[in-house]
PDB file of C-alpha atoms and ligand atoms in Angstrom:
ATOM      1  CA  MET A 758     -15.994  -3.614   8.694  1.00 97.00           C
ATOM      2  CA  LYS A 759     -13.976  -0.542   9.479  1.00 98.00           C
ATOM      3  CA  ILE A 760     -11.101  -0.272   6.992  1.00 98.00           C
ATOM      4  CA  LEU A 761      -8.107   2.025   7.444  1.00 98.00           C
ATOM      5  CA  VAL A 762      -6.756   2.971   3.994  1.00 99.00           C
ATOM      6  CA  THR A 763      -3.373   4.636   3.877  1.00 99.00           C
ATOM      7  CA  GLY A 764      -1.878   6.654   0.993  1.00 99.00           C
ATOM      8  CA  PHE A 765       1.741   7.821   0.695  1.00 98.00           C
ATOM      9  CA  GLU A 766       2.805  11.410   0.175  1.00 98.00           C
ATOM     10  CA  PRO A 767       4.746  12.163  -3.074  1.00 98.00           C
ATOM     11  CA  PHE A 768       8.372  11.043  -3.295  1.00 98.00           C
ATOM     12  CA  GLY A 769      11.259  10.737  -5.736  1.00 95.00           C
ATOM     13  CA  GLY A 770      10.831  14.219  -7.215  1.00 94.00           C
ATOM     14  CA  GLU A 771       7.125  13.763  -8.036  1.00 96.00           C
ATOM     15  CA  THR A 772       4.622  16.425  -7.007  1.00 97.00           C
ATOM     16  CA  VAL A 773       1.726  13.993  -6.653  1.00 98.00           C
ATOM     17  CA  ASN A 774       1.325  10.434  -5.503  1.00 98.00           C
ATOM     18  CA  PRO A 775      -1.587   8.651  -7.257  1.00 98.00           C
ATOM     19  CA  ALA A 776      -1.998   6.482  -4.161  1.00 98.00           C
ATOM     20  CA  LEU A 777      -2.759   9.526  -1.994  1.00 98.00           C
ATOM     21  CA  GLU A 778      -4.961  11.089  -4.677  1.00 98.00           C
ATOM     22  CA  ALA A 779      -6.965   7.861  -4.895  1.00 98.00           C
ATOM     23  CA  VAL A 780      -7.308   7.544  -1.108  1.00 98.00           C
ATOM     24  CA  ARG A 781      -8.621  11.120  -0.987  1.00 98.00           C
ATOM     25  CA  LYS A 782     -11.263  10.263  -3.560  1.00 98.00           C
ATOM     26  CA  LEU A 783     -12.605   7.125  -1.849  1.00 98.00           C
ATOM     27  CA  PRO A 784     -16.091   7.531  -0.393  1.00 98.00           C
ATOM     28  CA  SER A 785     -16.469   7.223   3.363  1.00 98.00           C
ATOM     29  CA  VAL A 786     -18.657   4.138   2.910  1.00 98.00           C
ATOM     30  CA  ILE A 787     -17.933   1.298   0.424  1.00 98.00           C
ATOM     31  CA  GLY A 788     -20.514  -1.475   0.471  1.00 95.00           C
ATOM     32  CA  ARG A 789     -20.787  -2.506   4.094  1.00 95.00           C
ATOM     33  CA  HIS A 790     -17.462  -0.934   5.029  1.00 98.00           C
ATOM     34  CA  GLN A 791     -16.594   2.306   6.699  1.00 98.00           C
ATOM     35  CA  ILE A 792     -13.427   3.873   5.210  1.00 98.00           C
ATOM     36  CA  VAL A 793     -10.920   5.777   7.313  1.00 98.00           C
ATOM     37  CA  PRO A 794      -8.312   7.513   5.099  1.00 98.00           C
ATOM     38  CA  LEU A 795      -4.795   8.309   6.314  1.00 99.00           C
ATOM     39  CA  GLN A 796      -1.869  10.103   4.669  1.00 98.00           C
ATOM     40  CA  ILE A 797       1.543   8.654   5.563  1.00 99.00           C
ATOM     41  CA  PRO A 798       5.120   9.852   4.894  1.00 98.00           C
ATOM     42  CA  VAL A 799       7.619   8.018   2.689  1.00 98.00           C
ATOM     43  CA  VAL A 800       9.908   7.600   5.691  1.00 98.00           C
ATOM     44  CA  ARG A 801      10.851   4.233   7.183  1.00 98.00           C
ATOM     45  CA  TYR A 802       9.499   3.547  10.705  1.00 98.00           C
ATOM     46  CA  GLU A 803       7.820   6.982  10.821  1.00 98.00           C
ATOM     47  CA  ALA A 804       5.130   5.692   8.419  1.00 99.00           C
ATOM     48  CA  LEU A 805       4.643   2.665  10.697  1.00 99.00           C
ATOM     49  CA  ARG A 806       4.419   4.826  13.845  1.00 98.00           C
ATOM     50  CA  ILE A 807       1.668   6.890  12.277  1.00 99.00           C
ATOM     51  CA  ILE A 808      -0.288   3.814  11.148  1.00 99.00           C
ATOM     52  CA  ALA A 809       0.065   2.169  14.590  1.00 99.00           C
ATOM     53  CA  ALA A 810      -1.209   5.329  16.300  1.00 99.00           C
ATOM     54  CA  LYS A 811      -4.220   5.394  13.981  1.00 99.00           C
ATOM     55  CA  ILE A 812      -4.889   1.701  14.582  1.00 99.00           C
ATOM     56  CA  GLU A 813      -4.991   2.391  18.345  1.00 98.00           C
ATOM     57  CA  GLU A 814      -7.274   5.408  17.753  1.00 98.00           C
ATOM     58  CA  VAL A 815      -9.880   3.943  15.376  1.00 98.00           C
ATOM     59  CA  HIS A 816      -9.583   0.144  15.914  1.00 98.00           C
ATOM     60  CA  PRO A 817      -9.986  -0.947  12.295  1.00 98.00           C
ATOM     61  CA  ASP A 818     -10.787  -4.497  11.177  1.00 98.00           C
ATOM     62  CA  ALA A 819      -8.491  -4.162   8.158  1.00 98.00           C
ATOM     63  CA  VAL A 820      -5.609  -1.971   7.008  1.00 98.00           C
ATOM     64  CA  ILE A 821      -4.979  -1.469   3.308  1.00 98.00           C
ATOM     65  CA  SER A 822      -1.935   0.558   2.292  1.00 99.00           C
ATOM     66  CA  ILE A 823      -1.630   2.022  -1.158  1.00 98.00           C
ATOM     67  CA  GLY A 824       1.520   3.191  -2.918  1.00 98.00           C
ATOM     68  CA  GLN A 825       2.810   4.259  -6.321  1.00 98.00           C
ATOM     69  CA  ALA A 826       4.773   1.813  -8.439  1.00 98.00           C
ATOM     70  CA  GLY A 827       5.914   3.828 -11.450  1.00 97.00           C
ATOM     71  CA  GLY A 828       6.408   1.482 -14.411  1.00 97.00           C
ATOM     72  CA  ARG A 829       3.593  -0.932 -13.564  1.00 98.00           C
ATOM     73  CA  LYS A 830       0.544  -0.941 -15.791  1.00 98.00           C
ATOM     74  CA  ALA A 831      -2.039  -2.583 -13.523  1.00 98.00           C
ATOM     75  CA  LEU A 832      -3.243  -2.379  -9.942  1.00 99.00           C
ATOM     76  CA  SER A 833      -0.859  -4.757  -8.150  1.00 98.00           C
ATOM     77  CA  PHE A 834      -2.187  -6.701  -5.194  1.00 98.00           C
ATOM     78  CA  GLU A 835       0.964  -7.498  -3.275  1.00 99.00           C
ATOM     79  CA  ARG A 836       1.318 -11.038  -1.945  1.00 98.00           C
ATOM     80  CA  VAL A 837       4.265 -10.665   0.419  1.00 98.00           C
ATOM     81  CA  GLY A 838       6.419  -8.228   2.394  1.00 99.00           C
ATOM     82  CA  ILE A 839      10.020  -9.209   3.200  1.00 99.00           C
ATOM     83  CA  ASN A 840      12.176  -8.302   6.181  1.00 99.00           C
ATOM     84  CA  CYS A 841      14.521  -6.115   4.197  1.00 98.00           C
ATOM     85  CA  ASP A 842      15.111  -2.412   3.634  1.00 98.00           C
ATOM     86  CA  ASP A 843      17.470  -1.857   0.727  1.00 98.00           C
ATOM     87  CA  TYR A 844      17.592   1.468  -1.084  1.00 97.00           C
ATOM     88  CA  PRO A 845      21.210   2.636  -1.055  1.00 94.00           C
ATOM     89  CA  SER A 846      20.959   5.312  -3.714  1.00 92.00           C
ATOM     90  CA  PHE A 847      17.274   6.224  -3.791  1.00 87.00           C
ATOM     91  CA  GLY A 848      16.712   7.471  -0.239  1.00 96.00           C
ATOM     92  CA  ASP A 849      13.343   7.895   1.468  1.00 98.00           C
ATOM     93  CA  ASN A 850      11.913  11.357   2.105  1.00 98.00           C
ATOM     94  CA  ALA A 851      14.140  11.723   5.200  1.00 98.00           C
ATOM     95  CA  HIS A 852      17.242  10.679   3.210  1.00 98.00           C
ATOM     96  CA  ASN A 853      17.576   7.272   4.856  1.00 98.00           C
ATOM     97  CA  THR A 854      19.583   4.946   2.598  1.00 98.00           C
ATOM     98  CA  PRO A 855      19.674   1.506   4.296  1.00 98.00           C
ATOM     99  CA  ILE A 856      21.597  -1.353   2.671  1.00 98.00           C
ATOM    100  CA  ASP A 857      20.424  -4.944   3.206  1.00 98.00           C
ATOM    101  CA  GLU A 858      18.970  -4.032   6.608  1.00 98.00           C
ATOM    102  CA  ALA A 859      16.376  -6.068   8.461  1.00 98.00           C
ATOM    103  CA  ILE A 860      13.250  -4.047   9.233  1.00 98.00           C
ATOM    104  CA  TYR A 861      12.950  -5.895  12.551  1.00 98.00           C
ATOM    105  CA  ALA A 862      16.009  -7.934  13.567  1.00 98.00           C
ATOM    106  CA  ASP A 863      13.830 -10.362  15.525  1.00 97.00           C
ATOM    107  CA  GLY A 864      11.087 -10.530  12.902  1.00 98.00           C
ATOM    108  CA  PRO A 865      10.365 -13.409  10.543  1.00 98.00           C
ATOM    109  CA  ASP A 866      11.783 -13.364   7.019  1.00 98.00           C
ATOM    110  CA  ALA A 867       8.460 -12.435   5.466  1.00 99.00           C
ATOM    111  CA  TYR A 868       4.761 -11.926   5.991  1.00 98.00           C
ATOM    112  CA  PHE A 869       2.068 -12.793   3.491  1.00 98.00           C
ATOM    113  CA  SER A 870      -0.743 -10.317   3.049  1.00 98.00           C
ATOM    114  CA  ASN A 871      -3.888 -11.791   4.565  1.00 97.00           C
ATOM    115  CA  LEU A 872      -6.290  -9.850   2.394  1.00 98.00           C
ATOM    116  CA  PRO A 873      -8.330 -11.919  -0.094  1.00 98.00           C
ATOM    117  CA  LEU A 874      -5.971 -10.966  -2.939  1.00 98.00           C
ATOM    118  CA  ARG A 875      -7.379 -13.200  -5.648  1.00 98.00           C
ATOM    119  CA  ARG A 876     -10.954 -12.035  -5.134  1.00 98.00           C
ATOM    120  CA  MET A 877      -9.852  -8.412  -4.868  1.00 98.00           C
ATOM    121  CA  LYS A 878      -7.927  -8.624  -8.140  1.00 98.00           C
ATOM    122  CA  GLU A 879     -10.887 -10.302  -9.851  1.00 98.00           C
ATOM    123  CA  ALA A 880     -13.273  -7.655  -8.531  1.00 98.00           C
ATOM    124  CA  ALA A 881     -11.072  -4.878  -9.931  1.00 98.00           C
ATOM    125  CA  GLU A 882     -10.932  -6.661 -13.298  1.00 98.00           C
ATOM    126  CA  LYS A 883     -14.682  -7.125 -13.295  1.00 98.00           C
ATOM    127  CA  ALA A 884     -15.009  -3.374 -12.819  1.00 98.00           C
ATOM    128  CA  GLY A 885     -12.923  -2.972 -16.013  1.00 98.00           C
ATOM    129  CA  VAL A 886      -9.616  -2.092 -14.379  1.00 99.00           C
ATOM    130  CA  ALA A 887      -6.302  -3.852 -15.160  1.00 98.00           C
ATOM    131  CA  ALA A 888      -5.167  -5.827 -12.117  1.00 99.00           C
ATOM    132  CA  GLU A 889      -2.577  -8.424 -11.157  1.00 98.00           C
ATOM    133  CA  ILE A 890      -1.209 -10.263  -8.160  1.00 98.00           C
ATOM    134  CA  SER A 891       2.373  -9.192  -7.574  1.00 98.00           C
ATOM    135  CA  ASN A 892       4.974 -11.347  -5.859  1.00 98.00           C
ATOM    136  CA  THR A 893       7.298  -8.537  -4.873  1.00 98.00           C
ATOM    137  CA  ALA A 894       6.599  -5.156  -3.317  1.00 98.00           C
ATOM    138  CA  GLY A 895      10.289  -4.256  -3.726  1.00 98.00           C
ATOM    139  CA  THR A 896      12.620  -3.343  -0.853  1.00 98.00           C
ATOM    140  CA  TYR A 897      11.668   0.331  -0.466  1.00 98.00           C
ATOM    141  CA  VAL A 898       9.136   2.002   1.866  1.00 98.00           C
ATOM    142  CA  CYS A 899       6.078   0.229   0.457  1.00 98.00           C
ATOM    143  CA  ASN A 900       7.522  -3.179   1.270  1.00 98.00           C
ATOM    144  CA  HIS A 901       8.553  -1.725   4.659  1.00 98.00           C
ATOM    145  CA  VAL A 902       4.939  -0.753   5.374  1.00 99.00           C
ATOM    146  CA  LEU A 903       3.433  -4.011   4.123  1.00 99.00           C
ATOM    147  CA  TYR A 904       5.863  -5.995   6.315  1.00 99.00           C
ATOM    148  CA  GLY A 905       5.718  -3.600   9.271  1.00 99.00           C
ATOM    149  CA  VAL A 906       1.926  -3.440   9.495  1.00 99.00           C
ATOM    150  CA  ARG A 907       1.644  -7.249   9.336  1.00 99.00           C
ATOM    151  CA  HIS A 908       4.300  -7.463  12.063  1.00 98.00           C
ATOM    152  CA  TYR A 909       2.501  -4.954  14.296  1.00 98.00           C
ATOM    153  CA  CYS A 910      -0.875  -6.640  13.806  1.00 98.00           C
ATOM    154  CA  THR A 911       0.540 -10.116  14.363  1.00 98.00           C
ATOM    155  CA  LEU A 912       2.031  -8.974  17.695  1.00 98.00           C
ATOM    156  CA  HIS A 913      -0.754  -6.704  18.943  1.00 98.00           C
ATOM    157  CA  HIS A 914      -3.956  -7.209  16.940  1.00 98.00           C
ATOM    158  CA  PRO A 915      -3.988 -10.675  15.349  1.00 98.00           C
ATOM    159  CA  ASP A 916      -7.585 -10.230  14.151  1.00 98.00           C
ATOM    160  CA  ILE A 917      -6.723  -7.279  11.860  1.00 98.00           C
ATOM    161  CA  VAL A 918      -6.151  -8.228   8.220  1.00 98.00           C
ATOM    162  CA  SER A 919      -3.795  -6.075   6.171  1.00 98.00           C
ATOM    163  CA  GLY A 920      -2.057  -5.777   2.877  1.00 98.00           C
ATOM    164  CA  PHE A 921      -0.819  -3.542   0.084  1.00 99.00           C
ATOM    165  CA  ILE A 922      -1.899  -2.340  -3.351  1.00 99.00           C
ATOM    166  CA  HIS A 923       0.561  -0.698  -5.755  1.00 99.00           C
ATOM    167  CA  VAL A 924      -0.859   1.631  -8.393  1.00 98.00           C
ATOM    168  CA  PRO A 925       0.632   2.909 -11.692  1.00 98.00           C
ATOM    169  CA  PHE A 926       1.668   6.478 -12.494  1.00 98.00           C
ATOM    170  CA  LEU A 927      -1.050   8.952 -13.485  1.00 98.00           C
ATOM    171  CA  PRO A 928      -0.881  10.007 -17.171  1.00 98.00           C
ATOM    172  CA  GLU A 929       0.456  13.472 -16.256  1.00 97.00           C
ATOM    173  CA  GLN A 930       3.370  11.929 -14.383  1.00 97.00           C
ATOM    174  CA  THR A 931       4.615  10.198 -17.532  1.00 97.00           C
ATOM    175  CA  GLN A 932       5.012  13.432 -19.500  1.00 94.00           C
ATOM    176  CA  ASN A 933       8.532  14.878 -19.761  1.00 87.00           C
ATOM    177  CA  LYS A 934      10.236  11.706 -18.626  1.00 93.00           C
ATOM    178  CA  GLU A 935      13.192  10.276 -20.533  1.00 91.00           C
ATOM    179  CA  LYS A 936      11.595   6.828 -20.777  1.00 94.00           C
ATOM    180  CA  GLU A 937       8.075   5.846 -21.733  1.00 95.00           C
ATOM    181  CA  TYR A 938       5.972   4.622 -18.826  1.00 97.00           C
ATOM    182  CA  PRO A 939       2.526   3.073 -18.640  1.00 98.00           C
ATOM    183  CA  SER A 940      -0.104   4.983 -16.684  1.00 98.00           C
ATOM    184  CA  MET A 941      -3.672   4.742 -15.412  1.00 98.00           C
ATOM    185  CA  GLU A 942      -6.351   7.425 -15.047  1.00 98.00           C
ATOM    186  CA  LEU A 943      -7.111   8.383 -11.453  1.00 98.00           C
ATOM    187  CA  ALA A 944     -10.805   7.543 -11.979  1.00 98.00           C
ATOM    188  CA  ASP A 945      -9.831   3.962 -12.927  1.00 98.00           C
ATOM    189  CA  ILE A 946      -7.458   3.589  -9.989  1.00 99.00           C
ATOM    190  CA  VAL A 947     -10.288   4.708  -7.656  1.00 98.00           C
ATOM    191  CA  LYS A 948     -12.813   2.435  -9.379  1.00 98.00           C
ATOM    192  CA  GLY A 949     -10.521  -0.611  -9.058  1.00 98.00           C
ATOM    193  CA  ILE A 950      -9.659   0.000  -5.412  1.00 98.00           C
ATOM    194  CA  ASN A 951     -13.341   0.590  -4.632  1.00 98.00           C
ATOM    195  CA  ALA A 952     -14.368  -2.675  -6.306  1.00 98.00           C
ATOM    196  CA  ALA A 953     -11.573  -4.579  -4.510  1.00 98.00           C
ATOM    197  CA  ILE A 954     -12.519  -3.192  -1.092  1.00 98.00           C
ATOM    198  CA  GLN A 955     -16.170  -4.218  -1.629  1.00 97.00           C
ATOM    199  CA  VAL A 956     -15.286  -7.924  -1.593  1.00 97.00           C
ATOM    200  CA  ILE A 957     -13.293  -7.872   1.662  1.00 97.00           C
ATOM    201  CA  GLY A 958     -15.134  -9.724   4.368  1.00 92.00           C
ATOM    202  CA  GLU A 959     -17.374 -11.655   1.978  1.00 84.00           C
ATOM    203  CA  GLU A 960     -17.582 -15.427   2.327  1.00 67.00           C
ATOM    204  CA  GLU A 961     -14.537 -17.171   0.798  1.00 58.00           C
TER     205      GLU A 961
HETATM  206  N1  LIG B1334       5.744   3.963  -3.445  1.00 87.84           N
HETATM  207  C1  LIG B1334       7.034   3.581  -2.875  1.00 87.84           C
HETATM  208  C2  LIG B1334       7.041   4.150  -1.494  1.00 87.84           C
HETATM  209  C3  LIG B1334       5.941   5.167  -1.464  1.00 87.84           C
HETATM  210  C4  LIG B1334       5.131   4.888  -2.664  1.00 87.84           C
HETATM  211  O1  LIG B1334       4.049   5.426  -2.946  1.00 87.84           O
HETATM  212  C5  LIG B1334       7.328   2.087  -2.983  1.00 87.84           C
HETATM  213  O2  LIG B1334       6.830   1.434  -3.915  1.00 87.84           O
HETATM  214  O3  LIG B1334       8.066   1.561  -2.146  1.00 87.84           O
END
């Protein structure tokens, strides 16, 4: 399969985003899959426009988006994206601060990821990396991208599977913060994502 893997730029005062660092470190071939990496901005709709343009350019079979979830301690395979943008105080990188807004007014309430989440999580664990299935991707730009990519594919490319993986902070990001946060080494994040991607497209 050809798999488009997106990673977000840094946001929220951070100088790195472990998601983007991990995407940059993925090999161009994982198992039987060809990997196409793509950097995306932490800006509502703009991120979706860039992903849609890349889908039309490279015609992937799957789209996996990866984002940072500071505070989580495991790779989080997101189950669902909801039709809601809500980040009144913590704006995106273009200072958008929507409150309770639908992402698409005519869209369904939610989309489930149609990646094989359970097998991906187990594959990451088997590789020695902490992993979990998460039932909320929040209401910020990661949820926006999970929901928006499923919406786009449902309307235009129903054969494309897509979903989202949240990753913890890197150890260096947890220094000099007021609170204590869990973290994960970049090598482990890459190892877990790699193992999870391997099992996509295998027999259920
Ligand atoms: N994490 C944010 C958006 C970009 C990112 O890497 C989120 O969890 O919504």
